[in-house]
CSV table of C-alpha atoms in Angstrom, one decimal:
chain,number,residue,atom,x,y,z
A,293,UNK,CA,-25.9,58.1,2.3
A,294,UNK,CA,-23.8,56.3,-0.3
A,295,UNK,CA,-21.7,59.4,-0.9
A,296,UNK,CA,-21.1,59.9,2.8
A,297,UNK,CA,-20.0,56.3,3.2
A,298,UNK,CA,-17.7,56.5,0.3
A,299,UNK,CA,-16.3,59.7,1.6
A,300,UNK,CA,-15.8,58.2,5.0
A,301,UNK,CA,-14.0,55.1,3.7
A,302,UNK,CA,-11.8,57.3,1.5
A,303,UNK,CA,-10.9,59.4,4.6
A,304,UNK,CA,-10.1,56.3,6.6
A,305,UNK,CA,-7.8,54.7,4.0
A,306,UNK,CA,-6.2,58.0,3.2
A,307,UNK,CA,-5.3,58.3,6.8
A,308,UNK,CA,-3.7,54.9,6.9
A,309,UNK,CA,-0.1,54.4,5.8
A,310,UNK,CA,0.8,51.3,3.8
A,311,UNK,CA,2.5,50.0,6.9
A,312,UNK,CA,-0.7,50.4,8.9
A,313,UNK,CA,-2.7,48.6,6.3
A,314,UNK,CA,-0.3,45.7,6.2
A,315,UNK,CA,-0.3,45.5,10.0
A,316,UNK,CA,-4.1,45.5,10.0
A,317,UNK,CA,-4.3,42.7,7.5
A,318,UNK,CA,-1.7,40.7,9.5
A,319,UNK,CA,-3.7,41.3,12.7
A,320,UNK,CA,-6.9,40.1,11.1
A,321,UNK,CA,-5.2,37.0,9.6
A,322,UNK,CA,-3.5,36.3,12.9
A,323,UNK,CA,-6.8,36.7,14.8
A,324,UNK,CA,-8.5,34.3,12.3
A,325,UNK,CA,-5.8,31.7,12.7
A,326,UNK,CA,-6.0,31.9,16.5
A,327,UNK,CA,-9.8,31.6,16.4
A,328,UNK,CA,-9.6,28.6,14.0
A,329,UNK,CA,-7.0,26.8,16.1
A,330,UNK,CA,-9.0,27.5,19.3
A,331,UNK,CA,-12.2,26.3,17.6
A,332,UNK,CA,-10.6,23.1,16.5
A,333,UNK,CA,-9.3,22.3,20.0
A,334,UNK,CA,-12.3,23.6,22.1
A,335,UNK,CA,-15.4,23.6,20.0
A,336,UNK,CA,-15.0,21.2,17.1
A,337,UNK,CA,-17.4,18.2,17.0
A,338,UNK,CA,-14.3,15.9,17.3
A,339,UNK,CA,-13.0,17.6,20.4
A,340,UNK,CA,-13.9,14.7,22.7
A,341,UNK,CA,-11.5,12.3,21.0
A,342,UNK,CA,-8.0,12.1,22.6
A,343,UNK,CA,-4.8,13.1,20.8
A,344,UNK,CA,-2.0,15.7,20.8
A,345,UNK,CA,-3.3,19.2,21.1
A,346,UNK,CA,-1.2,20.5,18.2
A,347,UNK,CA,-2.6,17.7,15.9
A,348,UNK,CA,-6.1,18.5,16.9
A,349,UNK,CA,-5.5,22.2,16.3
A,350,UNK,CA,-4.0,21.9,12.8
A,351,UNK,CA,-3.5,19.3,10.1
A,352,UNK,CA,0.1,20.5,9.7
A,353,UNK,CA,1.7,18.0,12.1
A,354,UNK,CA,-0.1,15.0,10.6
A,355,UNK,CA,0.7,16.3,7.0
A,356,UNK,CA,4.3,16.7,7.8
A,357,UNK,CA,4.5,13.2,9.3
A,358,UNK,CA,3.0,11.8,6.1
A,359,UNK,CA,5.1,13.9,3.8
A,360,UNK,CA,8.4,12.9,5.6
A,361,UNK,CA,7.5,9.1,5.6
A,362,UNK,CA,7.2,8.9,9.4
A,363,UNK,CA,3.5,8.8,9.9
A,364,UNK,CA,3.2,5.0,10.4
A,365,UNK,CA,5.5,5.1,13.5
A,366,UNK,CA,4.1,8.3,14.9
A,367,UNK,CA,0.5,7.0,14.6
A,368,UNK,CA,1.5,3.8,16.3
A,369,UNK,CA,3.0,5.8,19.2
A,370,UNK,CA,-0.2,7.9,19.5
A,371,UNK,CA,-2.4,4.8,19.7
A,372,UNK,CA,-0.1,3.3,22.4
A,373,UNK,CA,-0.5,6.5,24.4
A,374,UNK,CA,-4.1,7.5,23.7
A,375,UNK,CA,-6.0,4.3,22.9
A,376,UNK,CA,-7.9,2.8,20.0
A,377,UNK,CA,-9.3,6.0,18.6
A,378,UNK,CA,-7.0,9.0,18.2
A,379,UNK,CA,-7.6,12.4,16.7
A,380,UNK,CA,-4.7,12.9,14.3
A,381,UNK,CA,-6.0,16.0,12.5
A,382,UNK,CA,-8.9,18.5,13.1
A,383,UNK,CA,-11.2,16.4,10.9
A,384,UNK,CA,-9.6,13.0,11.0
A,385,UNK,CA,-9.6,10.0,13.4
A,386,UNK,CA,-7.2,7.1,13.3
A,387,UNK,CA,-8.7,3.8,14.6
A,388,UNK,CA,-6.7,0.9,15.8
A,389,UNK,CA,-9.6,-1.4,16.9
A,390,UNK,CA,-9.9,-4.7,15.0
A,391,UNK,CA,-13.7,-4.3,14.9
A,392,UNK,CA,-13.3,-1.2,12.8
A,393,UNK,CA,-12.4,-3.3,9.7
A,394,UNK,CA,-16.0,-4.6,9.6
A,395,UNK,CA,-17.6,-1.3,10.7
A,396,UNK,CA,-15.7,1.0,8.4
A,397,UNK,CA,-14.6,-1.2,5.4
A,398,UNK,CA,-17.2,-4.0,5.5
A,399,UNK,CA,-20.6,-4.4,3.8
A,400,UNK,CA,-22.9,-2.1,5.8
A,401,UNK,CA,-26.6,-2.5,6.2
A,402,UNK,CA,-27.1,0.9,7.8
A,403,UNK,CA,-29.3,3.5,6.3
A,404,UNK,CA,-26.3,5.7,5.4
A,405,UNK,CA,-24.6,2.8,3.6
A,406,UNK,CA,-21.0,2.7,2.6
A,407,UNK,CA,-18.4,4.9,4.2
A,408,UNK,CA,-16.8,6.1,0.9
A,409,UNK,CA,-13.2,6.6,0.1
A,410,UNK,CA,-11.9,10.1,0.7
A,411,UNK,CA,-12.0,12.0,-2.6
A,412,UNK,CA,-8.9,14.0,-1.6
A,413,UNK,CA,-6.9,10.8,-2.0
A,414,UNK,CA,-8.8,9.0,-4.8
A,415,UNK,CA,-10.3,11.7,-7.0
A,416,UNK,CA,-7.9,11.0,-9.9
A,417,UNK,CA,-8.8,7.3,-9.9
A,418,UNK,CA,-12.6,7.6,-10.5
A,419,UNK,CA,-12.4,5.5,-13.7
A,420,UNK,CA,-10.6,2.6,-12.1
A,421,UNK,CA,-11.4,0.1,-9.4
A,422,UNK,CA,-9.3,2.0,-7.0
A,423,UNK,CA,-11.5,5.1,-6.7
A,424,UNK,CA,-14.8,4.3,-8.6
A,425,UNK,CA,-18.0,5.2,-6.8
A,426,UNK,CA,-20.0,2.3,-5.3
A,427,UNK,CA,-22.2,1.2,-8.2
A,428,UNK,CA,-19.4,1.6,-10.8
A,429,UNK,CA,-17.0,-0.2,-8.4
A,430,UNK,CA,-19.3,-3.2,-8.2
A,431,UNK,CA,-19.4,-3.5,-12.0
A,432,UNK,CA,-15.7,-3.2,-12.3
A,433,UNK,CA,-15.2,-5.7,-9.5
A,434,UNK,CA,-17.4,-8.3,-11.2
A,435,UNK,CA,-15.5,-7.9,-14.5
A,436,UNK,CA,-11.9,-7.7,-13.1
A,437,UNK,CA,-12.5,-10.6,-10.6
A,438,UNK,CA,-12.6,-13.0,-13.5
A,439,UNK,CA,-8.9,-12.4,-14.1
A,440,UNK,CA,-7.9,-13.0,-10.5
A,441,UNK,CA,-9.9,-16.1,-9.8
A,442,UNK,CA,-8.0,-19.2,-8.8
A,443,UNK,CA,-9.0,-20.8,-12.1
A,444,UNK,CA,-7.7,-17.8,-14.0
A,445,UNK,CA,-4.4,-17.8,-12.2
A,446,UNK,CA,-3.9,-21.5,-13.0
A,447,UNK,CA,-4.5,-20.6,-16.6
A,448,UNK,CA,-1.9,-17.8,-16.3
A,449,UNK,CA,0.6,-20.0,-14.5
A,450,UNK,CA,2.7,-20.8,-17.6
A,451,UNK,CA,3.3,-17.1,-18.2
A,452,UNK,CA,4.1,-16.5,-14.5
A,453,UNK,CA,6.4,-19.5,-14.4
A,454,UNK,CA,8.5,-18.2,-17.3
A,455,UNK,CA,9.4,-15.1,-15.3
A,456,UNK,CA,10.1,-17.0,-12.1
A,457,UNK,CA,12.4,-19.4,-14.0
A,458,UNK,CA,14.3,-16.3,-15.3
A,459,UNK,CA,14.7,-15.1,-11.7
A,460,UNK,CA,16.2,-18.4,-10.6
A,461,UNK,CA,18.6,-18.5,-13.6
A,462,UNK,CA,20.0,-15.3,-12.2
A,463,UNK,CA,20.1,-16.6,-8.6
A,464,UNK,CA,21.9,-19.7,-9.7
A,465,UNK,CA,24.7,-17.6,-11.2
A,466,UNK,CA,25.3,-16.1,-7.7
A,467,UNK,CA,25.2,-19.2,-5.6
A,468,UNK,CA,28.1,-21.3,-4.4
A,469,UNK,CA,28.1,-25.0,-3.8
A,470,UNK,CA,30.8,-24.6,-1.1
A,471,UNK,CA,30.8,-21.5,1.0
A,472,UNK,CA,28.8,-18.4,0.3
A,473,UNK,CA,28.3,-16.9,-3.1
A,474,UNK,CA,28.8,-13.2,-4.1
A,475,UNK,CA,26.4,-10.6,-2.7
A,476,UNK,CA,23.3,-10.0,-4.7
A,477,UNK,CA,20.7,-7.3,-4.3
A,478,UNK,CA,17.6,-9.5,-3.8
A,479,UNK,CA,15.3,-6.4,-3.4
A,480,UNK,CA,16.1,-5.3,-6.9
A,481,UNK,CA,15.5,-8.8,-8.3
A,482,UNK,CA,12.2,-9.0,-6.6
A,483,UNK,CA,11.3,-5.7,-8.1
A,484,UNK,CA,12.3,-7.0,-11.5
A,485,UNK,CA,10.3,-10.3,-11.3
A,486,UNK,CA,7.2,-8.6,-9.9
A,487,UNK,CA,7.4,-5.9,-12.7
A,488,UNK,CA,7.9,-8.5,-15.4
A,489,UNK,CA,4.9,-10.6,-14.2
A,490,UNK,CA,2.4,-7.8,-13.7
A,491,UNK,CA,3.2,-6.0,-16.9
A,492,UNK,CA,2.9,-9.2,-18.9
A,493,UNK,CA,-0.5,-9.8,-17.3
A,494,UNK,CA,-1.8,-6.3,-17.1
A,495,UNK,CA,-0.3,-4.5,-20.1
A,496,UNK,CA,0.1,-7.3,-22.5
A,497,UNK,CA,3.9,-7.3,-22.6
A,498,UNK,CA,6.7,-7.7,-20.1
A,499,UNK,CA,9.1,-4.9,-19.2
A,500,UNK,CA,11.9,-7.5,-19.4
A,501,UNK,CA,13.7,-6.1,-16.4
A,502,UNK,CA,15.2,-9.5,-15.5
A,503,UNK,CA,16.7,-9.8,-18.9
A,504,UNK,CA,18.1,-6.3,-19.1
A,505,UNK,CA,19.1,-6.1,-15.5
A,506,UNK,CA,17.7,-2.6,-15.3
A,507,UNK,CA,14.6,-0.8,-14.1
A,508,UNK,CA,12.3,0.1,-17.0
A,509,UNK,CA,11.9,3.9,-17.3
A,510,UNK,CA,8.3,3.6,-16.2
A,511,UNK,CA,9.3,1.8,-13.0
A,512,UNK,CA,12.2,4.2,-12.3
A,513,UNK,CA,9.9,7.2,-12.6
A,514,UNK,CA,7.4,5.5,-10.3
A,515,UNK,CA,10.1,4.9,-7.6
A,516,UNK,CA,11.7,8.3,-7.9
A,517,UNK,CA,8.3,10.0,-7.6
A,518,UNK,CA,7.2,8.3,-4.4
A,519,UNK,CA,8.3,11.0,-1.9
A,520,UNK,CA,6.9,13.7,-4.1
A,521,UNK,CA,3.6,11.9,-4.5
A,522,UNK,CA,3.4,11.5,-0.7
A,523,UNK,CA,4.1,15.2,-0.2
A,524,UNK,CA,1.6,16.3,-2.8
A,525,UNK,CA,-1.0,14.0,-1.3
A,526,UNK,CA,-0.4,15.5,2.2
A,527,UNK,CA,-0.7,19.0,0.7
A,528,UNK,CA,-4.1,18.3,-1.0
A,529,UNK,CA,-5.8,19.3,2.3
A,530,UNK,CA,-4.2,22.8,1.9
A,531,UNK,CA,-5.8,23.8,-1.3
A,532,UNK,CA,-3.9,27.0,-2.0
A,533,UNK,CA,-0.6,25.4,-1.3
A,534,UNK,CA,-1.5,22.4,-3.4
A,535,UNK,CA,-2.5,24.5,-6.4
A,536,UNK,CA,0.7,26.5,-6.0
A,537,UNK,CA,2.7,23.3,-6.0
A,538,UNK,CA,1.0,22.0,-9.1
A,539,UNK,CA,1.6,25.3,-10.9
A,540,UNK,CA,5.3,25.3,-10.0
A,541,UNK,CA,5.8,21.6,-10.9
A,542,UNK,CA,8.6,21.4,-13.5
A,543,UNK,CA,7.3,21.0,-17.0
A,544,UNK,CA,9.8,18.2,-17.6
A,545,UNK,CA,8.3,16.2,-14.7
A,546,UNK,CA,4.8,16.7,-16.1
A,547,UNK,CA,5.9,15.6,-19.5
A,548,UNK,CA,7.6,12.6,-18.1
A,549,UNK,CA,4.5,11.5,-16.3
A,550,UNK,CA,2.5,12.0,-19.5
A,551,UNK,CA,5.0,10.0,-21.4
A,552,UNK,CA,4.7,7.1,-19.0
A,553,UNK,CA,0.9,7.2,-19.3
A,554,UNK,CA,1.1,7.2,-23.1
A,555,UNK,CA,3.5,4.3,-22.9
A,556,UNK,CA,1.2,2.0,-20.9
A,557,UNK,CA,-1.8,3.1,-23.0
A,558,UNK,CA,0.0,2.2,-26.2
A,559,UNK,CA,0.9,-1.2,-24.7
A,560,UNK,CA,-2.7,-1.8,-23.9
A,561,UNK,CA,-3.8,-0.8,-27.4
A,562,UNK,CA,-1.3,-3.2,-28.9
A,563,UNK,CA,-2.5,-6.0,-26.7
A,564,UNK,CA,-6.1,-5.3,-27.6
A,565,UNK,CA,-5.2,-5.7,-31.3
A,566,UNK,CA,-3.7,-9.2,-30.7
A,567,UNK,CA,-5.1,-12.6,-30.2
A,568,UNK,CA,-6.5,-13.7,-26.9
A,569,UNK,CA,-4.3,-15.2,-24.2
A,570,UNK,CA,-4.8,-15.8,-20.5
A,571,UNK,CA,-4.1,-12.5,-18.9
A,572,UNK,CA,-5.9,-9.6,-17.1
A,573,UNK,CA,-6.8,-7.8,-20.3
A,574,UNK,CA,-8.5,-10.8,-21.7
A,575,UNK,CA,-10.7,-10.8,-18.5
A,576,UNK,CA,-11.6,-7.2,-19.0
A,577,UNK,CA,-12.6,-7.9,-22.6
A,578,UNK,CA,-14.7,-11.0,-22.1
A,579,UNK,CA,-18.4,-10.7,-22.9
A,580,UNK,CA,-20.4,-9.6,-19.9
A,581,UNK,CA,-23.6,-11.2,-18.7
A,582,UNK,CA,-27.0,-9.7,-18.4
A,583,UNK,CA,-27.4,-6.1,-19.0
A,584,UNK,CA,-23.9,-5.0,-17.9
A,585,UNK,CA,-22.1,-2.5,-20.1
A,586,UNK,CA,-18.7,-3.7,-21.4
A,587,UNK,CA,-15.7,-1.7,-20.3
A,588,UNK,CA,-14.6,1.0,-22.7
A,589,UNK,CA,-11.1,1.2,-24.0
A,590,UNK,CA,-10.5,4.2,-21.7
A,591,UNK,CA,-11.6,2.1,-18.7
A,592,UNK,CA,-9.4,-0.8,-19.7
A,593,UNK,CA,-6.4,1.5,-19.9
A,594,UNK,CA,-7.2,3.1,-16.5
A,595,UNK,CA,-7.6,-0.2,-14.7
A,596,UNK,CA,-4.5,-1.7,-16.4
A,597,UNK,CA,-2.5,1.3,-15.1
A,598,UNK,CA,-3.8,0.9,-11.6
A,599,UNK,CA,-3.4,-2.9,-11.5
A,600,UNK,CA,0.2,-2.6,-12.7
A,601,UNK,CA,1.2,-0.1,-10.1
A,602,UNK,CA,-0.5,-1.9,-7.3
A,603,UNK,CA,0.4,-5.4,-8.3
A,604,UNK,CA,4.1,-4.6,-8.8
A,605,UNK,CA,5.1,-2.8,-5.6
A,606,UNK,CA,3.0,-4.7,-3.0
A,607,UNK,CA,4.3,-8.1,-4.3
A,608,UNK,CA,7.9,-7.0,-4.5
A,609,UNK,CA,7.7,-5.4,-1.0
A,610,UNK,CA,6.2,-8.6,0.5
A,611,UNK,CA,8.9,-10.8,-1.2
A,612,UNK,CA,11.7,-8.6,0.0
A,613,UNK,CA,10.4,-8.2,3.6
A,614,UNK,CA,9.8,-11.9,4.0
A,615,UNK,CA,13.2,-12.8,2.7
A,616,UNK,CA,14.8,-10.3,5.1
A,617,UNK,CA,13.0,-11.8,8.0
A,618,UNK,CA,13.8,-15.4,7.1
A,619,UNK,CA,17.5,-14.4,6.6
A,620,UNK,CA,17.7,-12.9,10.0
A,621,UNK,CA,15.9,-15.8,11.8
A,622,UNK,CA,17.9,-19.0,11.4
A,623,UNK,CA,15.4,-21.2,13.3
A,624,UNK,CA,12.6,-20.0,11.0
A,625,UNK,CA,14.7,-20.7,7.9
A,626,UNK,CA,15.6,-24.2,9.1
A,627,UNK,CA,12.0,-25.1,10.0
A,628,UNK,CA,10.7,-23.7,6.7
A,629,UNK,CA,13.4,-25.7,4.8
A,630,UNK,CA,12.4,-28.8,6.6
A,631,UNK,CA,8.7,-28.4,5.6
A,632,UNK,CA,9.6,-27.7,2.0
A,633,UNK,CA,12.3,-30.4,1.6
A,634,UNK,CA,10.1,-33.0,3.1
A,635,UNK,CA,7.2,-32.1,0.8
A,636,UNK,CA,9.0,-31.7,-2.5
A,637,UNK,CA,11.5,-34.1,-3.9
A,638,UNK,CA,12.2,-32.2,-7.1
A,639,UNK,CA,12.0,-28.4,-7.7
A,640,UNK,CA,9.5,-28.8,-10.6
A,641,UNK,CA,7.0,-30.1,-8.1
A,642,UNK,CA,6.8,-26.6,-6.6
A,643,UNK,CA,3.9,-24.7,-8.2
A,644,UNK,CA,0.8,-22.6,-7.4
A,645,UNK,CA,-1.4,-25.6,-6.5
A,646,UNK,CA,1.2,-27.6,-4.4
A,647,UNK,CA,2.2,-24.6,-2.3
A,648,UNK,CA,-1.3,-23.6,-1.4
A,649,UNK,CA,-1.7,-25.7,1.8
A,650,UNK,CA,1.8,-25.6,3.5
A,651,UNK,CA,1.1,-24.5,7.1
A,652,UNK,CA,4.5,-23.2,8.0
A,653,UNK,CA,5.1,-21.4,4.7
A,654,UNK,CA,1.7,-19.7,5.1
A,655,UNK,CA,2.5,-18.8,8.7
A,656,UNK,CA,5.8,-17.3,7.7
A,657,UNK,CA,4.2,-15.2,4.9
A,658,UNK,CA,1.4,-14.0,7.2
A,659,UNK,CA,3.8,-13.1,10.0
A,660,UNK,CA,6.0,-11.1,7.5
A,661,UNK,CA,2.9,-9.3,6.2
A,662,UNK,CA,2.0,-8.4,9.8
A,663,UNK,CA,5.5,-7.2,10.6
A,664,UNK,CA,5.9,-5.4,7.3
A,665,UNK,CA,2.5,-4.7,5.6
A,666,UNK,CA,2.9,-3.5,2.0
A,667,UNK,CA,-0.1,-1.3,2.5
A,668,UNK,CA,1.0,0.3,5.8
A,669,UNK,CA,-0.8,3.6,5.4
A,670,UNK,CA,-4.2,4.7,6.5
A,671,UNK,CA,-6.5,4.1,3.5
A,672,UNK,CA,-8.8,7.0,4.5
A,673,UNK,CA,-12.6,6.9,4.3
A,674,UNK,CA,-14.9,9.8,4.7
A,675,UNK,CA,-18.2,9.8,6.7
A,676,UNK,CA,-21.2,11.1,4.7
A,677,UNK,CA,-23.3,14.2,5.3
A,678,UNK,CA,-25.6,12.4,7.8
A,679,UNK,CA,-22.8,11.2,10.1
A,680,UNK,CA,-22.4,7.6,11.1
A,681,UNK,CA,-22.0,5.2,14.0
A,682,UNK,CA,-18.7,3.4,14.4
A,683,UNK,CA,-17.7,1.4,17.5
A,684,UNK,CA,-20.9,2.5,19.1
A,685,UNK,CA,-19.9,6.1,18.8
A,686,UNK,CA,-21.4,8.8,16.7
A,687,UNK,CA,-18.9,10.1,14.1
A,688,UNK,CA,-19.8,13.6,12.8
A,689,UNK,CA,-20.4,14.3,9.1
A,690,UNK,CA,-17.3,14.7,6.8
A,691,UNK,CA,-15.0,13.1,9.4
A,692,UNK,CA,-12.1,11.2,7.8
A,693,UNK,CA,-11.4,7.8,9.3
A,694,UNK,CA,-8.1,6.0,8.8
A,695,UNK,CA,-7.0,2.5,9.7
A,696,UNK,CA,-3.2,2.3,9.7
A,697,UNK,CA,-2.2,-1.3,9.2
A,698,UNK,CA,1.3,-0.8,10.7
A,699,UNK,CA,-0.2,0.6,13.9
A,700,UNK,CA,-2.9,-2.1,14.0
A,701,UNK,CA,-0.3,-4.9,13.7
A,702,UNK,CA,2.3,-3.5,16.0
A,703,UNK,CA,0.0,-2.5,18.8
A,704,UNK,CA,0.5,-4.7,21.9
A,705,UNK,CA,-3.3,-4.6,22.6
A,706,UNK,CA,-3.7,-6.6,19.3
A,707,UNK,CA,-0.7,-8.9,19.2
A,708,UNK,CA,1.6,-10.4,21.9
A,709,UNK,CA,5.2,-9.4,21.3
A,710,UNK,CA,4.2,-7.4,18.3
A,711,UNK,CA,7.7,-6.4,17.2
A,712,UNK,CA,9.0,-10.0,17.2
A,713,UNK,CA,8.9,-12.2,14.1
A,714,UNK,CA,7.2,-15.4,15.4
A,715,UNK,CA,5.4,-17.4,12.6
A,716,UNK,CA,4.2,-19.9,15.2
A,717,UNK,CA,1.6,-17.4,16.4
A,718,UNK,CA,-0.5,-18.3,13.3
A,719,UNK,CA,-0.4,-22.1,13.9
A,720,UNK,CA,-2.8,-24.0,16.2
A,721,UNK,CA,-0.4,-24.6,19.1
A,722,UNK,CA,-1.4,-26.5,22.2
A,723,UNK,CA,-0.4,-25.4,25.7
A,724,UNK,CA,-0.2,-22.0,27.4
A,725,UNK,CA,1.2,-19.3,25.1
A,726,UNK,CA,0.7,-15.5,24.9
A,727,UNK,CA,-0.4,-15.9,21.3
A,728,UNK,CA,-3.7,-17.3,22.3
A,729,UNK,CA,-4.8,-13.8,23.0
A,730,UNK,CA,-3.7,-12.4,19.7
A,731,UNK,CA,-6.5,-10.7,17.9
A,732,UNK,CA,-6.3,-12.4,14.5
A,733,UNK,CA,-9.2,-10.4,13.2
A,734,UNK,CA,-7.0,-7.3,13.3
A,735,UNK,CA,-4.8,-8.8,10.5
A,736,UNK,CA,-6.2,-7.8,7.1
A,737,UNK,CA,-3.2,-7.3,4.9
A,738,UNK,CA,-5.3,-7.2,1.7
A,739,UNK,CA,-7.8,-4.8,3.4
A,740,UNK,CA,-11.4,-5.9,4.0
A,741,UNK,CA,-14.9,-5.8,2.6
A,742,UNK,CA,-16.2,-5.2,-0.9
A,743,UNK,CA,-13.2,-3.0,-1.8
A,744,UNK,CA,-10.5,-5.3,-0.5
A,745,UNK,CA,-7.5,-6.1,-2.7
A,746,UNK,CA,-8.8,-7.9,-5.9
A,747,UNK,CA,-5.3,-9.2,-6.6
A,748,UNK,CA,-4.8,-11.2,-3.4
A,749,UNK,CA,-4.9,-14.6,-5.2
A,750,UNK,CA,-2.2,-13.6,-7.6
A,751,UNK,CA,-0.1,-12.0,-4.9
A,752,UNK,CA,-0.3,-15.1,-2.7
A,753,UNK,CA,0.5,-17.4,-5.6
A,754,UNK,CA,3.7,-15.4,-6.5
A,755,UNK,CA,4.8,-15.2,-2.8
A,756,UNK,CA,4.3,-18.9,-2.2
A,757,UNK,CA,6.0,-20.2,-5.3
A,758,UNK,CA,9.0,-17.8,-5.3
A,759,UNK,CA,9.7,-18.1,-1.6
A,760,UNK,CA,9.3,-21.9,-1.7
A,761,UNK,CA,11.7,-22.2,-4.5
A,762,UNK,CA,14.2,-19.9,-2.8
A,763,UNK,CA,14.2,-21.7,0.5
A,764,UNK,CA,14.1,-25.2,-1.2
A,765,UNK,CA,17.2,-24.4,-3.2
A,766,UNK,CA,19.3,-22.2,-1.0
A,767,UNK,CA,20.6,-21.3,2.4
A,768,UNK,CA,20.9,-17.5,2.5
A,769,UNK,CA,22.0,-14.8,4.8
A,770,UNK,CA,22.5,-11.1,4.9
A,771,UNK,CA,25.7,-10.1,3.0
A,772,UNK,CA,26.1,-6.6,4.6
A,773,UNK,CA,24.9,-7.1,8.1
A,774,UNK,CA,26.5,-3.9,9.4
A,775,UNK,CA,24.6,-1.7,6.9
A,776,UNK,CA,21.4,-3.7,6.4
A,777,UNK,CA,20.7,-5.5,9.7
A,778,UNK,CA,18.0,-2.9,10.4
A,779,UNK,CA,16.7,-2.9,6.9
A,780,UNK,CA,13.0,-2.8,8.0
A,781,UNK,CA,13.4,-0.4,10.9
A,782,UNK,CA,15.2,2.3,8.9
A,783,UNK,CA,12.6,2.5,6.1
A,784,UNK,CA,10.3,5.5,5.5
A,785,UNK,CA,6.8,5.0,4.2
A,786,UNK,CA,5.6,7.4,1.4
A,787,UNK,CA,2.2,5.7,0.9
A,788,UNK,CA,4.5,2.8,-0.1
A,789,UNK,CA,7.8,1.7,1.5
A,790,UNK,CA,11.0,3.3,0.4
A,791,UNK,CA,13.0,0.1,0.1
A,792,UNK,CA,16.7,0.2,-0.1
A,793,UNK,CA,19.1,-2.4,-1.4
A,794,UNK,CA,19.0,-5.8,0.4
A,795,UNK,CA,22.1,-7.8,-0.3
A,796,UNK,CA,22.2,-11.5,0.5
A,797,UNK,CA,24.6,-14.4,-0.1
A,798,UNK,CA,23.4,-17.7,-1.4
A,799,UNK,CA,24.7,-21.3,-0.8
A,800,UNK,CA,23.1,-24.2,-2.5
A,801,UNK,CA,21.9,-26.7,0.0
A,802,UNK,CA,23.9,-29.9,0.5
A,803,UNK,CA,22.6,-32.7,-1.8
A,804,UNK,CA,20.6,-30.2,-3.9
A,805,UNK,CA,22.7,-29.7,-7.0
A,806,UNK,CA,21.4,-29.0,-10.5
């Protein structure tokens, strides 16, 4: 029997030309692709959820949107058309309902427990607070939280203030007492001050960007790599393509990445060999209570790396976005100036504690974070093998769930006049206004639940102090209105915003000379 089968197969293949074999293979592959696309649209467990047919059939449209930096806008348009739950890929749902924050990201008492972060996006961060599994994350959170408490940040204030003071020395060189000063790229300066602060706190030494007037090589590599990182992340769902990309990656790029990791690791090692001072590494090294295991040097390095990357870009983005919005809304700038000038007689009175409870400053920052959230992307979670219930609907096993902050905050079902910068919506206003129906629960700029942003206290402190000093000291306006008047609208989002130059002119306020 075996001989006859071998003979038969040999006869078949001998009778086929190479062209026929290729045609047959292509036919089989084509038939499989058609079957797979048809299955995804007609028979997949997520088929009941609305969305574009092409996006339901294949992940390619969604991946291309992410890789080209346009996903935040496209997902918003999909939610405006299809509703709160949209199928954006064969196995992925985007949710734009405010209740989803609690149900997907919150502390869950259901039998299936936490909806975990999607390994495709966070597998490389397992040793850090960004991607650690639940139990390990809880331990890391308890340890790292000590460095981000209000008390700890007050202890760190002297260090933070030294870099803020350096920023304002530079700004004072560009202001004018009469008329407007020379244009200055405030986006770059906010990058510099955020980098100097977080590296001093998280790596044990500052990059000194403000002093040199240049991006540190680590930061330049990070910024240059953003589009590539977004593309590679989008391609992770196509395993063969991703492996090919990794194999074809230039060796020089790989070496540069390794050099940057070695640099930050060596900075942490140097800091560990030095005396204690109030910073994030001190918090990671403090004795732990109970039976907790102290962090290893490897874990300290991994978390320092993550905290530096996250703490730098998000803060700089928020500072630049808020400044742009203030500069383009004269009435907001005047009202904020009035609050600050009536509260502080001298600049030295502006600090972390004194800026904590200023209602209009807080409203301006919140509205800027709503308009221009630093974490605009979807932060994907993955449903476990048993499936789950979200918004009273059964979500099948292994479904990816994303909550796009940009779509959540710009959706007219959640916010009245969502594309308008109106800080007053966050204040308790009497009388009939459309803002009374705003869904404030939708606004979670630091995420939500046990895995929310651990650095929110530090970020808020930096935002309040720097913006308060800026508005207290200066009038400012866009210097290149023709080129940068749509600075927000023209940006792409590669996991993080691709921010371009933002030039402003400064004029010292009347009666406020040094």
